[in-house]
Amino acid sequence: MATRKLSIDQQGDFRYTIGPYAEPVLEIEPGETVAVETVDAFGGKITGDQDRPSEALEGSHLNPQSGPIYVNGAEKGDTFRVTIESIEPRGPQPRGTTCLVPYFGGLTATDRTAMLHDSLPEQVNMSDVTTDGIAWDDETTIPYDPFIGTIGTAPEIDSVSSVTPFKHGGNMDLPDVRPGNEIHLPVNTDGALLYLGDCHAAQGDGELCGVAVEIPTVTMITVDVIPDAPIEWPRIESDEFIMAVGSMRLMEDAARIAYRELIEWMVDEYGFETYDAYMFLSQVGSVRLGNMVDPNYTIGASVPKSYL
Amino acid sequence: MATRKLSIDQQGDFRYTIGPYAEPVLEIEPGETVAVETVDAFGGKITGDQDRPSEALEGSHLNPQSGPIYVNGAEKGDTFRVTIESIEPRGPQPRGTTCLVPYFGGLTATDRTAMLHDSLPEQVNMSDVTTDGIAWDDETTIPYDPFIGTIGTAPEIDSVSSVTPFKHGGNMDLPDVRPGNEIHLPVNTDGALLYLGDCHAAQGDGELCGVAVEIPTVTMITVDVIPDAPIEWPRIESDEFIMAVGSMRLMEDAARIAYRELIEWMVDEYGFETYDAYMFLSQVGSVRLGNMVDPNYTIGASVPKSYL
Amino acid sequence: MATRKLSIDQQGDFRYTIGPYAEPVLEIEPGETVAVETVDAFGGKITGDQDRPSEALEGSHLNPQSGPIYVNGAEKGDTFRVTIESIEPRGPQPRGTTCLVPYFGGLTATDRTAMLHDSLPEQVNMSDVTTDGIAWDDETTIPYDPFIGTIGTAPEIDSVSSVTPFKHGGNMDLPDVRPGNEIHLPVNTDGALLYLGDCHAAQGDGELCGVAVEIPTVTMITVDVIPDAPIEWPRIESDEFIMAVGSMRLMEDAARIAYRELIEWMVDEYGFETYDAYMFLSQVGSVRLGNMVDPNYTIGASVPKSYL
Amino acid sequence: MATRKLSIDQQGDFRYTIGPYAEPVLEIEPGETVAVETVDAFGGKITGDQDRPSEALEGSHLNPQSGPIYVNGAEKGDTFRVTIESIEPRGPQPRGTTCLVPYFGGLTATDRTAMLHDSLPEQVNMSDVTTDGIAWDDETTIPYDPFIGTIGTAPEIDSVSSVTPFKHGGNMDLPDVRPGNEIHLPVNTDGALLYLGDCHAAQGDGELCGVAVEIPTVTMITVDVIPDAPIEWPRIESDEFIMAVGSMRLMEDAARIAYRELIEWMVDEYGFETYDAYMFLSQVGSVRLGNMVDPNYTIGASVPKSYL
């Protein structure tokens, strides 16, 4: 199929909430490939060590999203399938941004885990990023291993902050949302309304300080619709594994959701009995911690395809 | 001021999400009193013991809200003050509905605390409700002690399920939202956009099974706007106490938020030092558990006015 | 029955862990009343504003307990019943100690909720305490409303830090453990082996900063044994209510335990059906937050006796 | 050094609590290698599909431990280093036991997450286990990838159930406690008092149903003592990474502990600045979920040695 494009200019205003109330910026057919120009999670507002995140950023307008993209024919109850073709860094160097944002991160008090502490110090680390690697500092290069931090379809009537992951996908910060893998998302409204952004050049498990190596990109995705195939939570399929994704606060509840969804998948599509799958995953299941910093934490539970 | 009215007919379609995207159904001036006809949390769809909640209810359309009410002059950064004048039961008997909804409640697996259990049995308890009391069963009368289960102002750009309590108020299920008390809510958008519903004839701490004695009502409120007085979380003031309200999952995080907000209130308006307030509340603070069943749990932390 | 005594001298070394491995310091008969001299939760090591808790206290030796008291005839599977007769302050003034301990409390990072923050400032507030009141500062008197912060029977084979509340009781910090009330505890080992200490002249819900008004006391208790009546968690009975107690981290799990235990109690002894009790407590149950600061959080769930 | 032996016969009674109160069953010198015969986590009481765990097992006597082993010269404040040499299965086939235990596991109500559900069905899966693989069922072989599920040193004064992981190690159920790796544990008492058991032939992340492939083994370990090197939580070192381990309930608190300990390790021994390590781990840190079923959940956070 032909390749479509969603450029920064076509986008115009970026979105900060994922829901059914925004006008689509692009309309496509199932099967089409789209090249989406994304901005980084700070909308490019942090450009160097001299910037203070607390001054550069505004509370309710974080994590700008491209979209929504309307996919013709997608209807509530379908499954939306996104194949990630490639993620290329975009824009001038240093294009990789990492920083400490006050009261945000895994080892700090936050507005959700409220305490009386002063905030941790603000700090910025800019890095040159190419597909050959991330120049973290003078001595250290981190492999370029990009993925989409935030991708989701509109909920039916709610409009969810782009900072929050939930059933619709959203800010999962899960490195398995990477080129070569397929992401399945629920369709809750006509056209599905896809949003994406927040691409990362690399990220460790949990996105500990709350910020990965944030980069603007050109992200190529191919979009399909599986009719009449409702799913409740996102799913990921790679060559090696199938993975169910749960996003919740408590982290243990995210893990429970992911594993229970994986069991249901194994029962529905691979002929397992529920309790056999439960005992079998106890021996061969893998858990990936996406983030431990967002309003909901994200965990992916997977099983190798070789066992299915 | 004159009394305004928002009837069932004027309302038309009820709202299932609290946000800035719905058209106001009533426009009022600050200082006006409004008589709002509310429906019960099930929209009246459960009428007797023979009803099965799983058949009568639809997943994403629970907890119907009256509104939004647009208040002239209210602007982002103001505080919205609602004085609850009275809550009267409305409609034919038995008008009080309690039931067990599958995978919803405090002692059951839910979609957020996912497990492999079958759901608990469904059960309905209808009761006659007057201002004299609730006829729970042949032997037991529970005092009529009504309050508003869900009340909130629109977030700035998000639209939050009416089932969820958060910074904007929402489904707090906190019995202190009762006649005689003042509720303070943040204003995030022009006109504030007030939603309310889900009135309860009585409720214990935590709303254990997820359902109180749900009733349709006429609820009289007086609305005011305090300009340029931003608050982040709801607050309640009675003759006896001031109370800050936190809604979060973890319950301990709800408690932390409530107490930290209460400390800030005591510092800002009553001249306390932060750490003195912290130590003093350790001796005289009270905690009220609103709900332990909703997407976020709600806790109110209060201090007697006699100490302020 | 005659009154027995357990003085500071008889006690000798205080205990910092509640278990079956310590030698009893007193042996009594069921039905006897004992006057126990307790030290405060800091063993009296904090005596004035000049003291720094981080220097005065030692990590693994906090919350000294009197006991264990061996009760003749108590056997595994019995219920241990403690009636609290009185709690009188003891020792020189100012005898009431409140302070901020680094990395301990409800609004601070702790060793269990690990973060990168510096600790909050240390601060001490001493107060004169008599049965007429607590002289908190020059302007404020807090009513004397004493209770036992820590009371428990030995687990069967584990020995639990005196700082931790769990099934055996322990550091519940629940104000309902007060004079006039009966506390029921499980018996797990011969003689039950009762430990107690950590009395408070007053405390708010949650013990917010981690420290109440800590006082040394003479505490009078009467001890009984109900044979062959196993309970899993502590229970409290007052003239007005019955209360089940859960201690757990998460706070919601503490609430779930308390309410489920209360339902079982209502079913076993008061003829309720399980799901009727579940729906009824949703309307009339009360929740008391003991502590939100200890290794487990403590919640009591109660129902008025008038409904039983 | 010579190899010592701790056989089933020498052990006599197994231990169900890890603490300072048990008599050592073996005394060794630092540097010695010991071959420990372990029993499986059920003490061999489950032998076939016909067994019901609820009848075969007794509540407070689960997870039998070999030991304690007294190591001459080990003193409070030292670090205890265990190198795992090998883990060989032992005893007649089928020697691998997996089962569903009522109210225990990751997707069931438990005594800590109390609900009103009936328990899930009981089920047993026995499997032949050799070093060549686990014959899970007629079609599926799982690679033999053994590790020690429970290993710990005695706390100073507490005695902790062998089912519980915490600062002393214990029931971490972390697959990285495997042959070839070094485990560091705190020494809290003279002789360190090492306990171990609960070996697994394989296990997935989280030990989902609460039970791995449980086997009796001969486990070879070499024990060393690093004098005057206090650590607060267990650490693991492999050829590829260093890993800090946190065990806590909430799972997010386990993750916080693990990452904060890892940062401290990087600062103390590898010259990192705290906030640089925090931001760097956000890009390159790995998280391994040991268990999501025990009284505390266990998470290991690691960083590749190539970055140090």
JSON list of C-alpha atoms in Angstrom, two decimals, chain A residues 15-18 21 58 60-61 76 103 110-118 156-162 166-167 232-233 248-250 253-254 256-257 260 263 274-275 278 295-297, chain B residues 15-18 21 58 60-61 76 103 110-118 156-162 166-167 232-233 248-250 253-254 256-257 260 263 274-275 278 295-297:
[
{"chain": "A", "resi": 15, "resn": "ARG", "atom": "CA", "xyz": [-2.95, 16.74, 21.69]},
{"chain": "A", "resi": 16, "resn": "TYR", "atom": "CA", "xyz": [-2.52, 16.27, 25.43]},
{"chain": "A", "resi": 17, "resn": "THR", "atom": "CA", "xyz": [-5.46, 14.02, 26.05]},
{"chain": "A", "resi": 18, "resn": "ILE", "atom": "CA", "xyz": [-6.50, 10.82, 24.27]},
{"chain": "A", "resi": 21, "resn": "TYR", "atom": "CA", "xyz": [-13.49, 14.75, 21.18]},
{"chain": "A", "resi": 58, "resn": "GLU", "atom": "CA", "xyz": [3.37, 23.42, 31.95]},
{"chain": "A", "resi": 60, "resn": "SER", "atom": "CA", "xyz": [-1.42, 19.85, 32.13]},
{"chain": "A", "resi": 61, "resn": "HIS", "atom": "CA", "xyz": [0.27, 20.03, 28.75]},
{"chain": "A", "resi": 76, "resn": "LYS", "atom": "CA", "xyz": [-16.29, -0.39, 18.34]},
{"chain": "A", "resi": 103, "resn": "TYR", "atom": "CA", "xyz": [8.04, 15.59, 41.84]},
{"chain": "A", "resi": 110, "resn": "THR", "atom": "CA", "xyz": [5.00, 12.92, 43.56]},
{"chain": "A", "resi": 111, "resn": "ASP", "atom": "CA", "xyz": [1.59, 14.51, 43.45]},
{"chain": "A", "resi": 112, "resn": "ARG", "atom": "CA", "xyz": [0.20, 10.99, 43.85]},
{"chain": "A", "resi": 113, "resn": "THR", "atom": "CA", "xyz": [2.56, 9.80, 46.56]},
{"chain": "A", "resi": 114, "resn": "ALA", "atom": "CA", "xyz": [2.39, 13.03, 48.52]},
{"chain": "A", "resi": 115, "resn": "MET", "atom": "CA", "xyz": [5.04, 13.82, 51.11]},
{"chain": "A", "resi": 116, "resn": "LEU", "atom": "CA", "xyz": [6.61, 16.83, 52.77]},
{"chain": "A", "resi": 117, "resn": "HIS", "atom": "CA", "xyz": [9.98, 16.62, 51.05]},
{"chain": "A", "resi": 118, "resn": "ASP", "atom": "CA", "xyz": [11.49, 19.34, 48.95]},
{"chain": "A", "resi": 156, "resn": "GLU", "atom": "CA", "xyz": [-15.50, 5.62, 24.05]},
{"chain": "A", "resi": 157, "resn": "ILE", "atom": "CA", "xyz": [-16.49, 8.64, 26.13]},
{"chain": "A", "resi": 158, "resn": "ASP", "atom": "CA", "xyz": [-13.56, 9.43, 28.41]},
{"chain": "A", "resi": 159, "resn": "SER", "atom": "CA", "xyz": [-10.62, 11.56, 27.40]},
{"chain": "A", "resi": 160, "resn": "VAL", "atom": "CA", "xyz": [-7.48, 10.42, 29.19]},
{"chain": "A", "resi": 161, "resn": "SER", "atom": "CA", "xyz": [-4.38, 12.49, 29.85]},
{"chain": "A", "resi": 162, "resn": "SER", "atom": "CA", "xyz": [-1.60, 11.58, 27.43]},
{"chain": "A", "resi": 166, "resn": "PHE", "atom": "CA", "xyz": [-4.73, 2.35, 30.65]},
{"chain": "A", "resi": 167, "resn": "LYS", "atom": "CA", "xyz": [-6.90, -0.04, 28.66]},
{"chain": "A", "resi": 232, "resn": "GLU", "atom": "CA", "xyz": [-9.97, -5.15, 26.70]},
{"chain": "A", "resi": 233, "resn": "TRP", "atom": "CA", "xyz": [-6.26, -4.38, 27.08]},
{"chain": "A", "resi": 248, "resn": "MET", "atom": "CA", "xyz": [-2.57, 0.06, 36.77]},
{"chain": "A", "resi": 249, "resn": "ARG", "atom": "CA", "xyz": [-1.55, 1.54, 40.04]},
{"chain": "A", "resi": 250, "resn": "LEU", "atom": "CA", "xyz": [-0.68, -0.81, 42.11]},
{"chain": "A", "resi": 253, "resn": "ASP", "atom": "CA", "xyz": [-2.40, -5.12, 39.88]},
{"chain": "A", "resi": 254, "resn": "ALA", "atom": "CA", "xyz": [-0.72, -4.27, 36.58]},
{"chain": "A", "resi": 256, "resn": "ARG", "atom": "CA", "xyz": [-2.18, -9.43, 37.64]},
{"chain": "A", "resi": 257, "resn": "ILE", "atom": "CA", "xyz": [-4.00, -7.86, 34.70]},
{"chain": "A", "resi": 260, "resn": "ARG", "atom": "CA", "xyz": [-4.73, -12.85, 33.46]},
{"chain": "A", "resi": 263, "resn": "ILE", "atom": "CA", "xyz": [-4.07, -16.64, 30.20]},
{"chain": "A", "resi": 274, "resn": "THR", "atom": "CA", "xyz": [-7.23, -21.90, 32.34]},
{"chain": "A", "resi": 275, "resn": "TYR", "atom": "CA", "xyz": [-5.54, -23.54, 35.31]},
{"chain": "A", "resi": 278, "resn": "TYR", "atom": "CA", "xyz": [-1.83, -20.58, 35.13]},
{"chain": "A", "resi": 295, "resn": "PRO", "atom": "CA", "xyz": [-0.17, 7.62, 36.82]},
{"chain": "A", "resi": 296, "resn": "ASN", "atom": "CA", "xyz": [-0.53, 3.90, 36.10]},
{"chain": "A", "resi": 297, "resn": "TYR", "atom": "CA", "xyz": [2.41, 1.51, 36.02]},
{"chain": "B", "resi": 15, "resn": "ARG", "atom": "CA", "xyz": [-23.64, 12.37, 31.46]},
{"chain": "B", "resi": 16, "resn": "TYR", "atom": "CA", "xyz": [-21.27, 9.49, 32.17]},
{"chain": "B", "resi": 17, "resn": "THR", "atom": "CA", "xyz": [-18.04, 11.40, 32.01]},
{"chain": "B", "resi": 18, "resn": "ILE", "atom": "CA", "xyz": [-17.01, 14.63, 33.75]},
{"chain": "B", "resi": 21, "resn": "TYR", "atom": "CA", "xyz": [-16.74, 18.67, 26.19]},
{"chain": "B", "resi": 58, "resn": "GLU", "atom": "CA", "xyz": [-24.01, -1.40, 30.67]},
{"chain": "B", "resi": 60, "resn": "SER", "atom": "CA", "xyz": [-19.34, 2.30, 30.31]},
{"chain": "B", "resi": 61, "resn": "HIS", "atom": "CA", "xyz": [-22.60, 3.99, 31.18]},
{"chain": "B", "resi": 76, "resn": "LYS", "atom": "CA", "xyz": [-9.62, 28.71, 35.89]},
{"chain": "B", "resi": 103, "resn": "TYR", "atom": "CA", "xyz": [-16.60, -7.86, 39.84]},
{"chain": "B", "resi": 110, "resn": "THR", "atom": "CA", "xyz": [-12.41, -6.58, 39.96]},
{"chain": "B", "resi": 111, "resn": "ASP", "atom": "CA", "xyz": [-11.22, -5.52, 36.54]},
{"chain": "B", "resi": 112, "resn": "ARG", "atom": "CA", "xyz": [-8.44, -3.63, 38.34]},
{"chain": "B", "resi": 113, "resn": "THR", "atom": "CA", "xyz": [-7.52, -6.34, 40.84]},
{"chain": "B", "resi": 114, "resn": "ALA", "atom": "CA", "xyz": [-7.71, -9.14, 38.30]},
{"chain": "B", "resi": 115, "resn": "MET", "atom": "CA", "xyz": [-8.01, -12.74, 39.47]},
{"chain": "B", "resi": 116, "resn": "LEU", "atom": "CA", "xyz": [-9.30, -16.05, 38.20]},
{"chain": "B", "resi": 117, "resn": "HIS", "atom": "CA", "xyz": [-12.32, -16.27, 40.52]},
{"chain": "B", "resi": 118, "resn": "ASP", "atom": "CA", "xyz": [-15.89, -16.56, 39.37]},
{"chain": "B", "resi": 156, "resn": "GLU", "atom": "CA", "xyz": [-9.31, 21.37, 31.92]},
{"chain": "B", "resi": 157, "resn": "ILE", "atom": "CA", "xyz": [-8.83, 18.97, 29.03]},
{"chain": "B", "resi": 158, "resn": "ASP", "atom": "CA", "xyz": [-9.49, 15.47, 30.35]},
{"chain": "B", "resi": 159, "resn": "SER", "atom": "CA", "xyz": [-12.91, 13.92, 30.61]},
{"chain": "B", "resi": 160, "resn": "VAL", "atom": "CA", "xyz": [-13.06, 11.52, 33.53]},
{"chain": "B", "resi": 161, "resn": "SER", "atom": "CA", "xyz": [-15.48, 8.62, 33.96]},
{"chain": "B", "resi": 162, "resn": "SER", "atom": "CA", "xyz": [-18.25, 9.51, 36.41]},
{"chain": "B", "resi": 166, "resn": "PHE", "atom": "CA", "xyz": [-9.87, 12.51, 41.50]},
{"chain": "B", "resi": 167, "resn": "LYS", "atom": "CA", "xyz": [-8.71, 16.10, 41.89]},
{"chain": "B", "resi": 232, "resn": "GLU", "atom": "CA", "xyz": [-5.67, 21.29, 43.77]},
{"chain": "B", "resi": 233, "resn": "TRP", "atom": "CA", "xyz": [-7.99, 18.88, 45.58]},
{"chain": "B", "resi": 248, "resn": "MET", "atom": "CA", "xyz": [-6.09, 7.79, 44.80]},
{"chain": "B", "resi": 249, "resn": "ARG", "atom": "CA", "xyz": [-5.29, 4.16, 44.38]},
{"chain": "B", "resi": 250, "resn": "LEU", "atom": "CA", "xyz": [-3.33, 3.15, 46.76]},
{"chain": "B", "resi": 253, "resn": "ASP", "atom": "CA", "xyz": [-1.69, 7.54, 48.91]},
{"chain": "B", "resi": 254, "resn": "ALA", "atom": "CA", "xyz": [-5.23, 8.89, 49.28]},
{"chain": "B", "resi": 256, "resn": "ARG", "atom": "CA", "xyz": [-1.18, 10.97, 52.30]},
{"chain": "B", "resi": 257, "resn": "ILE", "atom": "CA", "xyz": [-2.74, 13.43, 49.87]},
{"chain": "B", "resi": 260, "resn": "ARG", "atom": "CA", "xyz": [-0.70, 16.87, 53.18]},
{"chain": "B", "resi": 263, "resn": "ILE", "atom": "CA", "xyz": [-1.37, 20.66, 56.45]},
{"chain": "B", "resi": 274, "resn": "THR", "atom": "CA", "xyz": [4.42, 22.81, 58.45]},
{"chain": "B", "resi": 275, "resn": "TYR", "atom": "CA", "xyz": [6.13, 20.44, 60.86]},
{"chain": "B", "resi": 278, "resn": "TYR", "atom": "CA", "xyz": [2.38, 17.50, 60.98]},
{"chain": "B", "resi": 295, "resn": "PRO", "atom": "CA", "xyz": [-11.12, 3.36, 40.55]},
{"chain": "B", "resi": 296, "resn": "ASN", "atom": "CA", "xyz": [-9.59, 5.67, 43.15]},
{"chain": "B", "resi": 297, "resn": "TYR", "atom": "CA", "xyz": [-10.23, 5.33, 46.86]}
]
